[in-house]
Amino acid sequence: MALPKQSEDFPGWYQEVVKQAELAETSLARGTMVIKPYGFAIWEAIQRAVDDRIKATGHQNLYFPLFIPYSLLEKEAEHVEGFAPEVAVVTHAGGEKLEEPLVVRPTSETIIWNTYAKWIQSYRDLPLLYNQWCNVVRWELRPRIFLRTTEFLWQEGHTAHETADEAIAEARMILEDVYADAVEKVLAVPVRRGRKTAAERFAGAVETMAIEGLMRDRKALQAGTSHYLGQNFAKAYGVQFQGRGGDLEFAYATSWGVSTRLVGGAIMTHGDDKGLRLPPALAPYQVVIVPIYKNDDEKGSVVAKARAIKDSLTGVRVRIDDRDEHRPGYKFNEWELKGVPLRIELGPRDIAADQVMIARRDTGEKQTLPTGEVPARVPRLLEDIQVSLFAQASAFRDEYSFDAKDYGELAALIADPGGFVTGGWCGNPECEAKVKADTKATIRYLPLDPEPPAGECIVCGTAAVERATWAQAY
RNA sequence: CGGGGAGUAGCUCAGCUUGGUUAGAGCGCGGCGUUUGGGACGCCGAGGCCGCAGGUUCGAAUCCUGUCUCCCCGACCA
């Protein structure tokens, strides 16, 4: 029942809060999870936020199949190499061995670009701006519920363009206007936007960009990725079009995705020792009303009043907890565990005084409020909480973002207290690998826009080509 | 695939060393009653192939052999 303290056992806290708040549980096959209604409602809010923005930026949804012939995967060399180890393959079906094994999609570039070859003939067919919501499977060796599961839910956008510039602009627009915007505004999770190094790049991409959040255990979480794929997939799958000048050209590609991992990101960004703290925009219930009564007569009048208050809150997601089997104190703790932003306590004393007791989950503050002011004040309080959670998370992230002067300081900061540590980097993968070997930290991001050369590489002391930011990551 | 640990009630575990009544506790679950402004209490009750398969023995949750599964730590990852 009791939650481990974050400061003493963060992984234990995470695992327990997911279980006790009834977000999800692990299922029979290793690495798989059952997402329960309360957790799925959070995912649906994320989906809505992301889907609205995908549509608003001119994309359409469609659906590609779960199964992909194995031979198709093999056509893009880097891509196979990257994904082959974690791919699940169907070899038998219908009681027989299949002539050609089928891959369960780990991502859909291969089947999609194979199909785009049929859809793209002319520059007039471009751009193709498509997205799908689906499940994918990657055979993970170390699963962590929501953060790294064998099967997970996500969206994957796949666009085809006439020029490289257009594709690069698309990938960046998705990162900033769709992902960063949705994650910061709805999940209230502040993120750093950046480019990935070659070592961290998506298999088959020319450039990978990502948003990175900092969790309360000071480890980074990659919260979304957007890739510029160049002509790699067009060449592998023969996607050519006749250009404006009449020449045959290969199309330029992007792909981008966010997944159920974001649920874990929201939990680990805002949660405290009492449980979840959900930003109102994400919360399945924004307000819970706990009626307090001593007998059936009181219950009747208190619940009736609770319903009237609920009805007065149009556009607000309100839940009345009139369960008889638990007393109010139990319900307070349970809804705090589940992260409901606002709690209204309503008893005979309040009704007599024509007021309610209202408690904020983010700060723990409790105050009385005249009943008449509830419809006006509650939406404002919800906005406050949304802003406050983002501000708290931003302040935390900034408090644990450092500039390191030298390698010793970099290693020391990563070890304690942890967080984002920035320093010059020469661009050499060997220096990157050394940091990882010494500290377990990886380069989480490089600046989106090239910055002027910044002194020396913090690892080897030669001239730096850019500023890199390291952290231990999920 | 290496190193470590664990399989007994829905959950967390005790019992095993030294075999021997009807296999236990807490929580949870069901019924009844009293309660209800920060995790209530009493009484009654349901619930077990002791991971699985062999073996030793008059007798196995307990000893032996095999096997399967899960968890934690290292190499890959949204």
Coordinates of N, CA and C (backbone and C1' of nucleotides) in Angstrom, one line a residue, chain A residues 1 30 141-142 148-149 152 222 259 261 293-294 327 329 333 336 343 347-350 366, chain B residues 1 11-12 27-29 35-40 69-78:
Chain A
M1 N 0.8 -1.2 0.0 CA 0.0 0.0 0.0 C 0.9 1.3 0.0
R30 N 6.7 -11.9 -21.6 CA 7.6 -10.9 -21.1 C 7.7 -9.6 -21.8
L141 N 15.3 -6.5 -24.3 CA 15.9 -7.4 -23.3 C 15.6 -6.9 -21.9
R142 N 15.4 -5.6 -21.7 CA 15.2 -5.1 -20.4 C 13.9 -4.2 -20.4
R148 N 9.7 1.1 -21.8 CA 10.4 0.2 -22.8 C 9.7 -1.2 -22.7
T149 N 8.6 -1.3 -23.5 CA 7.9 -2.6 -23.5 C 8.1 -3.3 -24.9
F152 N 4.5 -1.8 -28.0 CA 4.0 -0.5 -27.5 C 3.1 0.1 -28.6
Q222 N 14.1 10.3 -23.7 CA 13.8 10.7 -25.1 C 12.3 10.6 -25.3
S259 N 5.3 7.7 -28.5 CA 4.7 6.4 -28.1 C 4.1 6.5 -26.7
R261 N 5.4 5.6 -24.3 CA 6.5 6.0 -23.4 C 6.2 7.3 -22.7
Y293 N -20.7 12.3 4.7 CA -22.0 12.2 5.3 C -22.0 11.2 6.4
K294 N -22.9 11.2 7.3 CA -23.0 10.3 8.4 C -24.1 9.3 8.3
R327 N -14.3 5.4 3.5 CA -14.5 6.7 4.2 C -13.7 7.8 3.4
G329 N -11.3 9.9 4.2 CA -9.9 9.9 4.3 C -9.2 9.0 3.3
N333 N -6.7 10.0 -0.1 CA -5.4 9.4 -0.4 C -5.4 8.7 -1.8
E336 N -5.4 11.3 -4.5 CA -4.0 12.0 -4.6 C -3.1 11.0 -5.3
R343 N -9.5 18.5 -5.8 CA -10.5 17.8 -5.0 C -11.4 18.7 -4.3
G347 N -19.5 18.5 2.6 CA -20.2 17.9 3.7 C -21.3 18.8 4.2
P348 N -22.0 18.3 5.2 CA -23.2 19.1 5.8 C -22.7 20.5 6.3
R349 N -21.6 20.5 6.9 CA -21.1 21.8 7.4 C -20.9 22.8 6.2
D350 N -20.4 22.3 5.1 CA -20.2 23.2 3.9 C -21.5 23.6 3.3
K366 N -5.3 23.9 0.7 CA -6.7 23.7 0.9 C -7.4 25.0 1.2
Chain B
rC1 P 20.6 -19.6 -23.8 O5' 21.8 -18.6 -23.6 C5' 22.7 -18.3 -24.6 C4' 23.8 -17.3 -24.1 C3' 24.0 -17.4 -22.6 O3' 24.8 -18.5 -22.2 C1' 24.0 -15.1 -23.3
rC11 P -1.3 -13.5 -7.1 O5' -1.0 -12.2 -6.2 C5' -0.9 -10.9 -6.8 C4' -0.5 -9.9 -5.7 C3' 0.7 -10.3 -4.9 O3' 1.9 -9.9 -5.5 C1' -1.1 -9.7 -3.4
rU12 P 3.3 -10.6 -5.1 O5' 3.5 -10.2 -3.6 C5' 4.0 -8.9 -3.3 C4' 4.2 -8.8 -1.8 C3' 5.2 -9.8 -1.2 O3' 6.5 -9.5 -1.4 C1' 3.3 -9.7 0.1
rC27 P -5.0 -7.3 8.4 O5' -4.9 -6.9 6.8 C5' -4.2 -5.7 6.4 C4' -3.9 -5.6 5.0 C3' -5.2 -5.7 4.1 O3' -5.8 -4.5 3.9 C1' -3.5 -7.2 3.3
rG28 P -7.4 -4.4 3.8 O5' -7.7 -5.2 2.4 C5' -7.3 -4.6 1.2 C4' -7.5 -5.5 0.0 C3' -8.9 -6.1 -0.2 O3' -9.7 -5.2 -0.9 C1' -7.3 -7.9 -0.2
rC29 P -11.3 -5.2 -0.6 O5' -11.8 -6.6 -1.0 C5' -11.7 -7.1 -2.4 C4' -12.3 -8.4 -2.5 C3' -13.7 -8.7 -1.9 O3' -14.7 -8.2 -2.7 C1' -12.2 -10.4 -1.3
rU35 P -23.5 4.0 14.6 O5' -22.0 4.1 14.2 C5' -21.4 5.2 13.7 C4' -20.0 5.0 13.2 C3' -19.4 6.0 12.3 O3' -18.9 7.1 13.0 C1' -19.0 3.8 11.5
rU36 P -19.3 8.6 12.5 O5' -18.5 8.8 11.2 C5' -17.1 8.6 11.2 C4' -16.6 8.6 9.7 C3' -16.8 9.9 9.0 O3' -15.7 10.2 8.1 C1' -17.9 8.2 7.9
rG37 P -14.3 10.7 8.7 O5' -13.8 11.7 7.6 C5' -14.5 12.9 7.3 C4' -13.6 14.0 7.2 C3' -13.0 14.4 8.6 O3' -11.7 15.0 8.3 C1' -14.3 16.2 7.7
rG38 P -10.4 14.2 8.8 O5' -10.1 13.4 7.4 C5' -10.2 12.0 7.4 C4' -8.8 11.4 7.1 C3' -7.8 11.6 8.1 O3' -6.9 10.6 8.1 C1' -7.1 12.6 6.1
rG39 P -7.4 9.1 8.8 O5' -7.9 8.4 7.5 C5' -7.0 8.1 6.4 C4' -7.4 6.9 5.7 C3' -7.4 5.6 6.5 O3' -8.4 4.8 6.0 C1' -5.9 5.4 4.7
rA40 P -9.7 4.5 6.9 O5' -9.2 4.2 8.4 C5' -9.3 2.9 8.9 C4' -10.2 2.9 10.1 C3' -10.4 1.6 10.7 O3' -9.3 1.2 11.5 C1' -12.4 2.8 10.5
rU69 P 11.1 -21.4 -20.1 O5' 10.4 -20.5 -19.0 C5' 8.9 -20.3 -19.0 C4' 8.5 -19.7 -17.7 C3' 9.1 -18.4 -17.4 O3' 8.6 -17.3 -18.1 C1' 9.1 -19.7 -15.4
rC70 P 9.5 -16.0 -18.4 O5' 9.5 -15.2 -17.0 C5' 8.2 -14.7 -16.5 C4' 8.5 -14.3 -15.1 C3' 9.5 -13.3 -14.8 O3' 9.1 -12.0 -15.1 C1' 9.8 -15.0 -13.3
rC71 P 10.1 -10.9 -15.6 O5' 10.9 -10.5 -14.2 C5' 10.1 -9.9 -13.2 C4' 11.0 -9.8 -11.9 C3' 12.3 -9.0 -12.2 O3' 12.2 -7.6 -12.2 C1' 12.7 -11.0 -10.9
rC72 P 13.2 -6.7 -13.1 O5' 14.5 -6.8 -12.2 C5' 14.6 -6.2 -10.9 C4' 15.9 -6.4 -10.3 C3' 17.1 -6.0 -11.1 O3' 17.4 -4.7 -11.1 C1' 17.5 -8.2 -10.2
rC73 P 18.1 -4.0 -12.4 O5' 19.6 -4.5 -12.3 C5' 20.5 -4.1 -11.3 C4' 21.8 -4.7 -11.5 C3' 22.4 -4.6 -12.9 O3' 23.0 -3.3 -13.1 C1' 22.6 -6.8 -12.2
rG74 P 23.1 -2.7 -14.5 O5' 24.2 -3.6 -15.3 C5' 25.2 -3.0 -16.1 C4' 26.0 -4.1 -16.7 C3' 25.9 -4.2 -18.2 O3' 26.8 -3.3 -18.9 C1' 25.8 -6.3 -17.3
rA75 P 26.2 -2.3 -20.0 O5' 26.2 -3.1 -21.3 C5' 27.1 -2.8 -22.4 C4' 27.0 -3.8 -23.5 C3' 25.9 -3.6 -24.5 O3' 26.3 -2.7 -25.6 C1' 25.8 -5.8 -23.6
rC76 P 25.4 -1.6 -26.1 O5' 24.4 -2.5 -27.0 C5' 24.1 -2.2 -28.3 C4' 22.7 -2.6 -28.7 C3' 21.7 -1.5 -28.8 O3' 21.7 -0.8 -30.0 C1' 20.8 -3.3 -27.6
rC77 P 21.1 0.7 -30.1 O5' 19.6 0.3 -30.0 C5' 18.6 1.3 -30.3 C4' 17.3 1.0 -29.7 C3' 16.6 2.2 -29.0 O3' 15.8 2.9 -29.9 C1' 16.6 0.3 -27.5
rA78 P 15.7 4.5 -29.8 O5' 14.1 4.7 -29.8 C5' 13.6 5.6 -30.8 C4' 12.3 6.0 -30.2 C3' 12.4 6.6 -28.8 O3' 12.1 8.0 -28.8 C1' 10.8 4.9 -28.9

